[in-house]
PDB file of C-alpha atoms in Angstrom:
ATOM      1  CA  LYS A   1      18.304  -5.090  22.276  1.00 62.00           C
ATOM      2  CA  ALA A   2      15.017  -6.187  20.740  1.00 74.00           C
ATOM      3  CA  GLY A   3      14.404  -5.288  17.116  1.00 92.00           C
ATOM      4  CA  VAL A   4      11.346  -3.824  15.495  1.00 96.00           C
ATOM      5  CA  THR A   5       8.302  -5.973  16.223  1.00 97.00           C
ATOM      6  CA  GLN A   6       5.281  -6.129  13.990  1.00 97.00           C
ATOM      7  CA  THR A   7       2.032  -7.904  14.745  1.00 97.00           C
ATOM      8  CA  PRO A   8       0.345  -9.853  13.434  1.00 97.00           C
ATOM      9  CA  ARG A   9       2.665 -11.553  10.968  1.00 96.00           C
ATOM     10  CA  TYR A  10      -0.108 -12.752   8.707  1.00 97.00           C
ATOM     11  CA  LEU A  11      -3.661 -11.609   8.102  1.00 96.00           C
ATOM     12  CA  ILE A  12      -6.441 -12.645   5.775  1.00 97.00           C
ATOM     13  CA  LYS A  13      -9.307 -10.206   5.383  1.00 98.00           C
ATOM     14  CA  THR A  14     -12.324  -9.852   3.143  1.00 97.00           C
ATOM     15  CA  ARG A  15     -12.921  -6.943   0.774  1.00 97.00           C
ATOM     16  CA  GLY A  16     -14.663  -4.074   2.532  1.00 97.00           C
ATOM     17  CA  GLN A  17     -13.336  -4.942   5.970  1.00 98.00           C
ATOM     18  CA  GLN A  18     -10.847  -2.859   7.880  1.00 98.00           C
ATOM     19  CA  VAL A  19      -7.564  -3.884   9.449  1.00 98.00           C
ATOM     20  CA  THR A  20      -5.173  -2.543  12.076  1.00 98.00           C
ATOM     21  CA  LEU A  21      -1.487  -3.396  12.083  1.00 98.00           C
ATOM     22  CA  SER A  22       0.886  -2.755  14.956  1.00 98.00           C
ATOM     23  CA  CYS A  23       4.557  -1.839  15.127  1.00 98.00           C
ATOM     24  CA  SER A  24       6.786  -1.563  18.197  1.00 97.00           C
ATOM     25  CA  PRO A  25      10.055   0.202  17.369  1.00 96.00           C
ATOM     26  CA  ILE A  26      13.480  -0.485  18.763  1.00 95.00           C
ATOM     27  CA  SER A  27      13.702   0.817  22.313  1.00 93.00           C
ATOM     28  CA  GLY A  28      14.614   4.494  22.270  1.00 92.00           C
ATOM     29  CA  HIS A  29      13.618   5.027  18.647  1.00 93.00           C
ATOM     30  CA  ARG A  30      10.972   7.667  18.210  1.00 92.00           C
ATOM     31  CA  SER A  31      10.585   7.651  14.437  1.00 93.00           C
ATOM     32  CA  VAL A  32       8.392   4.994  12.844  1.00 95.00           C
ATOM     33  CA  SER A  33       7.776   4.748   9.109  1.00 95.00           C
ATOM     34  CA  TRP A  34       5.365   2.477   7.283  1.00 97.00           C
ATOM     35  CA  TYR A  35       5.824   0.987   3.831  1.00 96.00           C
ATOM     36  CA  GLN A  36       3.772  -1.144   1.490  1.00 96.00           C
ATOM     37  CA  GLN A  37       5.679  -3.686  -0.565  1.00 95.00           C
ATOM     38  CA  THR A  38       4.247  -5.389  -3.626  1.00 92.00           C
ATOM     39  CA  PRO A  39       6.071  -7.274  -6.388  1.00 84.00           C
ATOM     40  CA  GLY A  40       5.186  -4.737  -9.059  1.00 80.00           C
ATOM     41  CA  GLN A  41       5.675  -1.500  -7.130  1.00 84.00           C
ATOM     42  CA  GLY A  42       8.431  -2.320  -4.693  1.00 86.00           C
ATOM     43  CA  LEU A  43       8.603  -0.526  -1.361  1.00 91.00           C
ATOM     44  CA  GLN A  44       6.273   2.453  -1.255  1.00 93.00           C
ATOM     45  CA  PHE A  45       6.279   4.955   1.566  1.00 92.00           C
ATOM     46  CA  LEU A  46       3.013   5.351   3.448  1.00 95.00           C
ATOM     47  CA  PHE A  47       3.798   7.709   6.329  1.00 92.00           C
ATOM     48  CA  GLU A  48       6.222   8.550   9.084  1.00 93.00           C
ATOM     49  CA  TYR A  49       5.483   9.355  12.694  1.00 94.00           C
ATOM     50  CA  PHE A  50       7.738  11.046  15.181  1.00 92.00           C
ATOM     51  CA  SER A  51       6.746  11.818  18.757  1.00 91.00           C
ATOM     52  CA  GLU A  52       3.090  11.069  18.026  1.00 94.00           C
ATOM     53  CA  THR A  53       2.991  13.444  15.030  1.00 93.00           C
ATOM     54  CA  GLN A  54       2.780  12.513  11.386  1.00 93.00           C
ATOM     55  CA  ARG A  55       5.576  14.365   9.670  1.00 88.00           C
ATOM     56  CA  ASN A  56       5.634  12.759   6.237  1.00 86.00           C
ATOM     57  CA  LYS A  57       2.983  11.167   4.093  1.00 89.00           C
ATOM     58  CA  GLY A  58       3.147   9.236   0.848  1.00 89.00           C
ATOM     59  CA  ASN A  59       0.674   9.161  -2.007  1.00 89.00           C
ATOM     60  CA  PHE A  60      -1.891   6.758  -0.650  1.00 94.00           C
ATOM     61  CA  PRO A  61      -5.657   7.266  -0.377  1.00 96.00           C
ATOM     62  CA  GLY A  62      -7.249   8.387   2.859  1.00 95.00           C
ATOM     63  CA  ARG A  63      -8.274   4.787   3.595  1.00 97.00           C
ATOM     64  CA  PHE A  64      -4.740   4.391   4.897  1.00 98.00           C
ATOM     65  CA  SER A  65      -4.165   6.065   8.225  1.00 97.00           C
ATOM     66  CA  GLY A  66      -1.895   5.728  11.174  1.00 97.00           C
ATOM     67  CA  ARG A  67      -1.061   6.954  14.606  1.00 97.00           C
ATOM     68  CA  GLN A  68       1.702   6.804  17.146  1.00 97.00           C
ATOM     69  CA  PHE A  69       1.391   6.485  20.887  1.00 97.00           C
ATOM     70  CA  SER A  70       3.430   8.111  23.624  1.00 95.00           C
ATOM     71  CA  ASN A  71       5.548   4.956  23.970  1.00 94.00           C
ATOM     72  CA  SER A  72       6.420   5.269  20.238  1.00 95.00           C
ATOM     73  CA  ARG A  73       4.404   2.210  19.262  1.00 97.00           C
ATOM     74  CA  SER A  74       2.554   2.825  16.041  1.00 98.00           C
ATOM     75  CA  GLU A  75      -0.547   1.451  14.409  1.00 98.00           C
ATOM     76  CA  MET A  76      -1.628   1.556  10.821  1.00 98.00           C
ATOM     77  CA  ASN A  77      -5.249   1.207   9.774  1.00 98.00           C
ATOM     78  CA  VAL A  78      -6.675   0.413   6.375  1.00 98.00           C
ATOM     79  CA  SER A  79     -10.408   0.797   5.941  1.00 96.00           C
ATOM     80  CA  THR A  80     -12.676  -0.568   3.207  1.00 97.00           C
ATOM     81  CA  LEU A  81     -10.082  -3.073   2.070  1.00 98.00           C
ATOM     82  CA  GLU A  82      -9.585  -3.695  -1.634  1.00 97.00           C
ATOM     83  CA  LEU A  83      -7.962  -6.673  -3.347  1.00 97.00           C
ATOM     84  CA  GLY A  84      -5.094  -4.407  -4.360  1.00 95.00           C
ATOM     85  CA  ASP A  85      -4.245  -3.777  -0.711  1.00 97.00           C
ATOM     86  CA  SER A  86      -2.804  -7.283  -0.522  1.00 97.00           C
ATOM     87  CA  ALA A  87       0.856  -6.692   0.252  1.00 96.00           C
ATOM     88  CA  LEU A  88       3.632  -6.945   2.780  1.00 96.00           C
ATOM     89  CA  TYR A  89       3.404  -4.019   5.180  1.00 97.00           C
ATOM     90  CA  LEU A  90       6.696  -3.078   6.742  1.00 97.00           C
ATOM     91  CA  CYS A  91       7.501  -0.653   9.460  1.00 97.00           C
ATOM     92  CA  ALA A  92      10.919   0.765  10.179  1.00 95.00           C
ATOM     93  CA  SER A  93      12.270   2.718  13.111  1.00 94.00           C
ATOM     94  CA  LYS A  94      15.080   5.235  13.340  1.00 90.00           C
ATOM     95  CA  GLY A  95      17.039   6.461  16.291  1.00 86.00           C
ATOM     96  CA  ARG A  96      17.507  10.065  17.333  1.00 78.00           C
ATOM     97  CA  GLY A  97      19.598  11.914  14.783  1.00 73.00           C
ATOM     98  CA  ALA A  98      20.048   8.780  12.684  1.00 72.00           C
ATOM     99  CA  THR A  99      19.135   8.423   9.055  1.00 72.00           C
ATOM    100  CA  GLU A 100      19.337   4.656   8.672  1.00 82.00           C
ATOM    101  CA  ALA A 101      16.161   2.715   9.326  1.00 87.00           C
ATOM    102  CA  PHE A 102      15.715  -0.773  10.749  1.00 92.00           C
ATOM    103  CA  PHE A 103      12.827  -2.888   9.565  1.00 95.00           C
ATOM    104  CA  GLY A 104      10.464  -5.231  11.305  1.00 96.00           C
ATOM    105  CA  GLN A 105       9.553  -8.615   9.844  1.00 95.00           C
ATOM    106  CA  GLY A 106       6.421  -7.237   8.266  1.00 96.00           C
ATOM    107  CA  THR A 107       2.753  -8.133   8.208  1.00 97.00           C
ATOM    108  CA  ARG A 108       1.599 -10.099   5.183  1.00 96.00           C
ATOM    109  CA  LEU A 109      -1.965  -8.950   4.419  1.00 97.00           C
ATOM    110  CA  THR A 110      -4.094 -10.906   1.999  1.00 97.00           C
ATOM    111  CA  VAL A 111      -7.439  -9.479   0.935  1.00 97.00           C
ATOM    112  CA  VAL A 112      -9.871 -11.983  -0.567  1.00 97.00           C
TER     113      VAL A 112
ATOM    114  CA  GLN B   1      10.752   9.662 -13.983  1.00 66.00           C
ATOM    115  CA  LYS B   2      10.954   7.576 -10.839  1.00 75.00           C
ATOM    116  CA  GLU B   3      12.730   9.143  -7.903  1.00 89.00           C
ATOM    117  CA  VAL B   4      15.022   6.150  -7.438  1.00 94.00           C
ATOM    118  CA  GLU B   5      15.682   3.822 -10.345  1.00 94.00           C
ATOM    119  CA  GLN B   6      17.162   0.368 -10.339  1.00 95.00           C
ATOM    120  CA  ASN B   7      17.221  -2.411 -12.890  1.00 91.00           C
ATOM    121  CA  SER B   8      15.017  -5.138 -11.447  1.00 89.00           C
ATOM    122  CA  GLY B   9      17.234  -7.872 -12.917  1.00 89.00           C
ATOM    123  CA  PRO B  10      17.826 -10.651 -12.345  1.00 95.00           C
ATOM    124  CA  LEU B  11      21.539 -10.076 -12.396  1.00 96.00           C
ATOM    125  CA  SER B  12      23.355 -13.394 -12.575  1.00 97.00           C
ATOM    126  CA  VAL B  13      27.016 -13.688 -11.642  1.00 97.00           C
ATOM    127  CA  PRO B  14      29.189 -16.756 -11.069  1.00 97.00           C
ATOM    128  CA  GLU B  15      30.434 -17.531  -7.588  1.00 98.00           C
ATOM    129  CA  GLY B  16      33.619 -15.631  -6.824  1.00 97.00           C
ATOM    130  CA  ALA B  17      32.939 -12.843  -9.327  1.00 97.00           C
ATOM    131  CA  ILE B  18      32.227  -9.181  -8.605  1.00 98.00           C
ATOM    132  CA  ALA B  19      28.566  -8.208  -8.630  1.00 97.00           C
ATOM    133  CA  SER B  20      27.852  -4.596  -9.568  1.00 97.00           C
ATOM    134  CA  LEU B  21      24.495  -3.119  -8.617  1.00 97.00           C
ATOM    135  CA  ASN B  22      23.488   0.332  -9.803  1.00 97.00           C
ATOM    136  CA  CYS B  23      21.027   2.989  -8.773  1.00 96.00           C
ATOM    137  CA  THR B  24      20.217   6.485 -10.023  1.00 97.00           C
ATOM    138  CA  TYR B  25      18.177   9.137  -8.254  1.00 96.00           C
ATOM    139  CA  SER B  26      16.418  12.246  -9.452  1.00 93.00           C
ATOM    140  CA  ASP B  27      16.539  14.702  -6.533  1.00 90.00           C
ATOM    141  CA  ARG B  28      19.829  16.619  -6.412  1.00 91.00           C
ATOM    142  CA  GLY B  29      19.036  17.563  -2.831  1.00 88.00           C
ATOM    143  CA  SER B  30      19.384  13.948  -1.723  1.00 90.00           C
ATOM    144  CA  GLN B  31      21.807  13.687   1.123  1.00 87.00           C
ATOM    145  CA  SER B  32      22.294  10.101   2.176  1.00 91.00           C
ATOM    146  CA  PHE B  33      22.121   6.791   0.419  1.00 95.00           C
ATOM    147  CA  PHE B  34      21.550   3.271   1.627  1.00 95.00           C
ATOM    148  CA  TRP B  35      21.775  -0.260   0.401  1.00 97.00           C
ATOM    149  CA  TYR B  36      19.479  -2.876   1.874  1.00 96.00           C
ATOM    150  CA  ARG B  37      19.475  -6.594   1.220  1.00 97.00           C
ATOM    151  CA  GLN B  38      16.206  -8.492   1.244  1.00 96.00           C
ATOM    152  CA  TYR B  39      16.035 -12.253   1.133  1.00 95.00           C
ATOM    153  CA  SER B  40      12.883 -13.793  -0.256  1.00 91.00           C
ATOM    154  CA  GLY B  41      10.101 -13.656   2.317  1.00 87.00           C
ATOM    155  CA  LYS B  42      12.166 -11.579   4.730  1.00 91.00           C
ATOM    156  CA  SER B  43      12.382  -7.904   5.596  1.00 93.00           C
ATOM    157  CA  PRO B  44      15.101  -5.585   4.295  1.00 95.00           C
ATOM    158  CA  GLU B  45      18.310  -5.379   6.286  1.00 94.00           C
ATOM    159  CA  LEU B  46      20.767  -2.515   6.065  1.00 93.00           C
ATOM    160  CA  ILE B  47      24.114  -3.350   4.465  1.00 94.00           C
ATOM    161  CA  MET B  48      25.734   0.029   4.018  1.00 93.00           C
ATOM    162  CA  PHE B  49      25.122   3.741   3.882  1.00 93.00           C
ATOM    163  CA  ILE B  50      27.132   6.500   2.263  1.00 95.00           C
ATOM    164  CA  TYR B  51      26.959  10.272   2.479  1.00 92.00           C
ATOM    165  CA  SER B  52      30.035  11.564   0.674  1.00 91.00           C
ATOM    166  CA  ASN B  53      31.245  11.254  -2.875  1.00 93.00           C
ATOM    167  CA  GLY B  54      33.662   8.415  -3.437  1.00 94.00           C
ATOM    168  CA  ASP B  55      33.931   4.888  -2.172  1.00 95.00           C
ATOM    169  CA  LYS B  56      33.131   3.333   1.153  1.00 95.00           C
ATOM    170  CA  GLU B  57      34.281  -0.195   1.860  1.00 96.00           C
ATOM    171  CA  ASP B  58      32.991  -2.700   4.406  1.00 95.00           C
ATOM    172  CA  GLY B  59      34.331  -6.199   4.039  1.00 96.00           C
ATOM    173  CA  ARG B  60      33.332  -7.578   0.645  1.00 97.00           C
ATOM    174  CA  PHE B  61      30.998  -4.647   0.020  1.00 97.00           C
ATOM    175  CA  THR B  62      31.891  -1.290  -1.517  1.00 97.00           C
ATOM    176  CA  ALA B  63      29.419   1.527  -1.956  1.00 97.00           C
ATOM    177  CA  GLN B  64      30.202   4.212  -4.514  1.00 97.00           C
ATOM    178  CA  LEU B  65      28.561   7.609  -4.732  1.00 97.00           C
ATOM    179  CA  ASN B  66      28.752  10.196  -7.487  1.00 96.00           C
ATOM    180  CA  LYS B  67      26.479  13.107  -6.663  1.00 94.00           C
ATOM    181  CA  ALA B  68      27.260  14.974  -9.879  1.00 94.00           C
ATOM    182  CA  SER B  69      25.959  12.026 -11.889  1.00 95.00           C
ATOM    183  CA  GLN B  70      23.282  11.203  -9.281  1.00 95.00           C
ATOM    184  CA  TYR B  71      24.501   7.659  -9.196  1.00 95.00           C
ATOM    185  CA  VAL B  72      25.059   5.137  -6.427  1.00 97.00           C
ATOM    186  CA  SER B  73      26.440   1.665  -6.807  1.00 97.00           C
ATOM    187  CA  LEU B  74      27.175  -1.371  -4.686  1.00 98.00           C
ATOM    188  CA  LEU B  75      29.985  -3.761  -5.514  1.00 98.00           C
ATOM    189  CA  ILE B  76      30.081  -7.204  -3.961  1.00 98.00           C
ATOM    190  CA  ARG B  77      33.458  -8.879  -4.289  1.00 98.00           C
ATOM    191  CA  ASP B  78      33.923 -12.652  -4.190  1.00 98.00           C
ATOM    192  CA  SER B  79      30.177 -13.167  -4.582  1.00 98.00           C
ATOM    193  CA  GLN B  80      28.740 -16.132  -2.694  1.00 97.00           C
ATOM    194  CA  PRO B  81      25.500 -18.045  -3.256  1.00 97.00           C
ATOM    195  CA  SER B  82      24.366 -16.649   0.101  1.00 97.00           C
ATOM    196  CA  ASP B  83      24.494 -13.174  -1.466  1.00 97.00           C
ATOM    197  CA  SER B  84      21.570 -14.150  -3.703  1.00 98.00           C
ATOM    198  CA  ALA B  85      18.854 -11.693  -2.701  1.00 97.00           C
ATOM    199  CA  THR B  86      17.179  -8.497  -3.799  1.00 97.00           C
ATOM    200  CA  TYR B  87      19.226  -5.364  -3.192  1.00 98.00           C
ATOM    201  CA  LEU B  88      17.309  -2.192  -2.504  1.00 97.00           C
ATOM    202  CA  CYS B  89      18.743   1.245  -3.033  1.00 96.00           C
ATOM    203  CA  ALA B  90      17.273   3.905  -0.733  1.00 94.00           C
ATOM    204  CA  VAL B  91      17.735   7.640  -0.876  1.00 93.00           C
ATOM    205  CA  ASN B  92      17.142  10.204   1.858  1.00 89.00           C
ATOM    206  CA  THR B  93      15.738  13.441   0.468  1.00 81.00           C
ATOM    207  CA  PRO B  94      14.416  16.586   2.108  1.00 79.00           C
ATOM    208  CA  SER B  95      10.661  16.813   2.178  1.00 75.00           C
ATOM    209  CA  PRO B  96       8.291  19.703   2.944  1.00 74.00           C
ATOM    210  CA  GLY B  97       8.400  20.592   6.588  1.00 72.00           C
ATOM    211  CA  GLY B  98      12.140  20.254   6.844  1.00 71.00           C
ATOM    212  CA  TYR B  99      12.146  16.520   7.397  1.00 75.00           C
ATOM    213  CA  GLN B 100      13.793  13.722   5.489  1.00 77.00           C
ATOM    214  CA  LYS B 101      11.940  11.169   3.407  1.00 81.00           C
ATOM    215  CA  VAL B 102      13.412   7.816   2.441  1.00 86.00           C
ATOM    216  CA  THR B 103      12.540   6.617  -1.043  1.00 89.00           C
ATOM    217  CA  PHE B 104      13.343   3.107  -2.212  1.00 92.00           C
ATOM    218  CA  GLY B 105      14.097   1.747  -5.628  1.00 94.00           C
ATOM    219  CA  ILE B 106      12.280  -1.357  -6.801  1.00 93.00           C
ATOM    220  CA  GLY B 107      15.343  -3.471  -6.064  1.00 95.00           C
ATOM    221  CA  THR B 108      17.714  -5.576  -8.162  1.00 96.00           C
ATOM    222  CA  LYS B 109      17.497  -9.337  -7.835  1.00 96.00           C
ATOM    223  CA  LEU B 110      20.964 -10.864  -7.663  1.00 97.00           C
ATOM    224  CA  GLN B 111      21.582 -14.528  -8.394  1.00 98.00           C
ATOM    225  CA  VAL B 112      25.005 -15.962  -7.618  1.00 97.00           C
ATOM    226  CA  ILE B 113      25.523 -19.165  -9.533  1.00 97.00           C
ATOM    227  CA  PRO B 114      27.674 -21.839  -7.792  1.00 95.00           C
TER     228      PRO B 114
END
C-alpha cells in the first residue's frame, strides 16, 4: 500500500510569490491535515480536510489556504510568500474512524 | 500555556539505558495520545498511541498515561544509537464542530551515546 505522497519535495521561491503544494493520502484515507514545521515552533497545525470540506483550521493568516478534491488529494497554497514561511510542510492522512495519522515526506520550502 | 509541552532536550542517555520522555497537556478533554519519532531530515513516524490510563507496552517501548495529572510519557528500554531522534508527543482534543484536532509538542531530542 503506497504511503502519503507529497510533491514537490523541495521548492525555492522568492518573497511575494505564491506556491502550491500537493498531497496524495494513503488509498482509502479521506482525512488530510497540513502542518508547518520550523525549528523554533515545532509542528504547527494549518488545517484539516475531510471529504472536500475544511473541518479544522489553525491560527495561520489567510495567505495560507487549502482544498481537497473528490479523490481526497489535497493542495495547500501560500500567497505573498514571506521569509518566515520557509519551513517543512507536512501532510498527514487518517483512515475512516482512525485517530492516528500517517505523514508524507514533506515539502521543504525555502523563501529567499 | 502551550497545549502540549515537552522539554526540547537534548536528552542524553548511554546505550543500554532506559530513556524517559515526558509530555504534559492542558486540555482535560483530550482523548488520545501519540508518540512519533522523527529522524533528522525525515517525516514523523508513529511509534505508539494510548487511550486509557496506565501503561501500554510494545517491544522496547512503553507509553504511560495519567489523565488526572495530564501527563504522558514514553519509556525506551535498552536504548540503542538508532533510537537517537526527536520524539514528538501528540494529543487528540475535541475542537469546535465536534471534530478532533491533533496538537503536537515541540519534541524532545534524544541522543543515545554508544
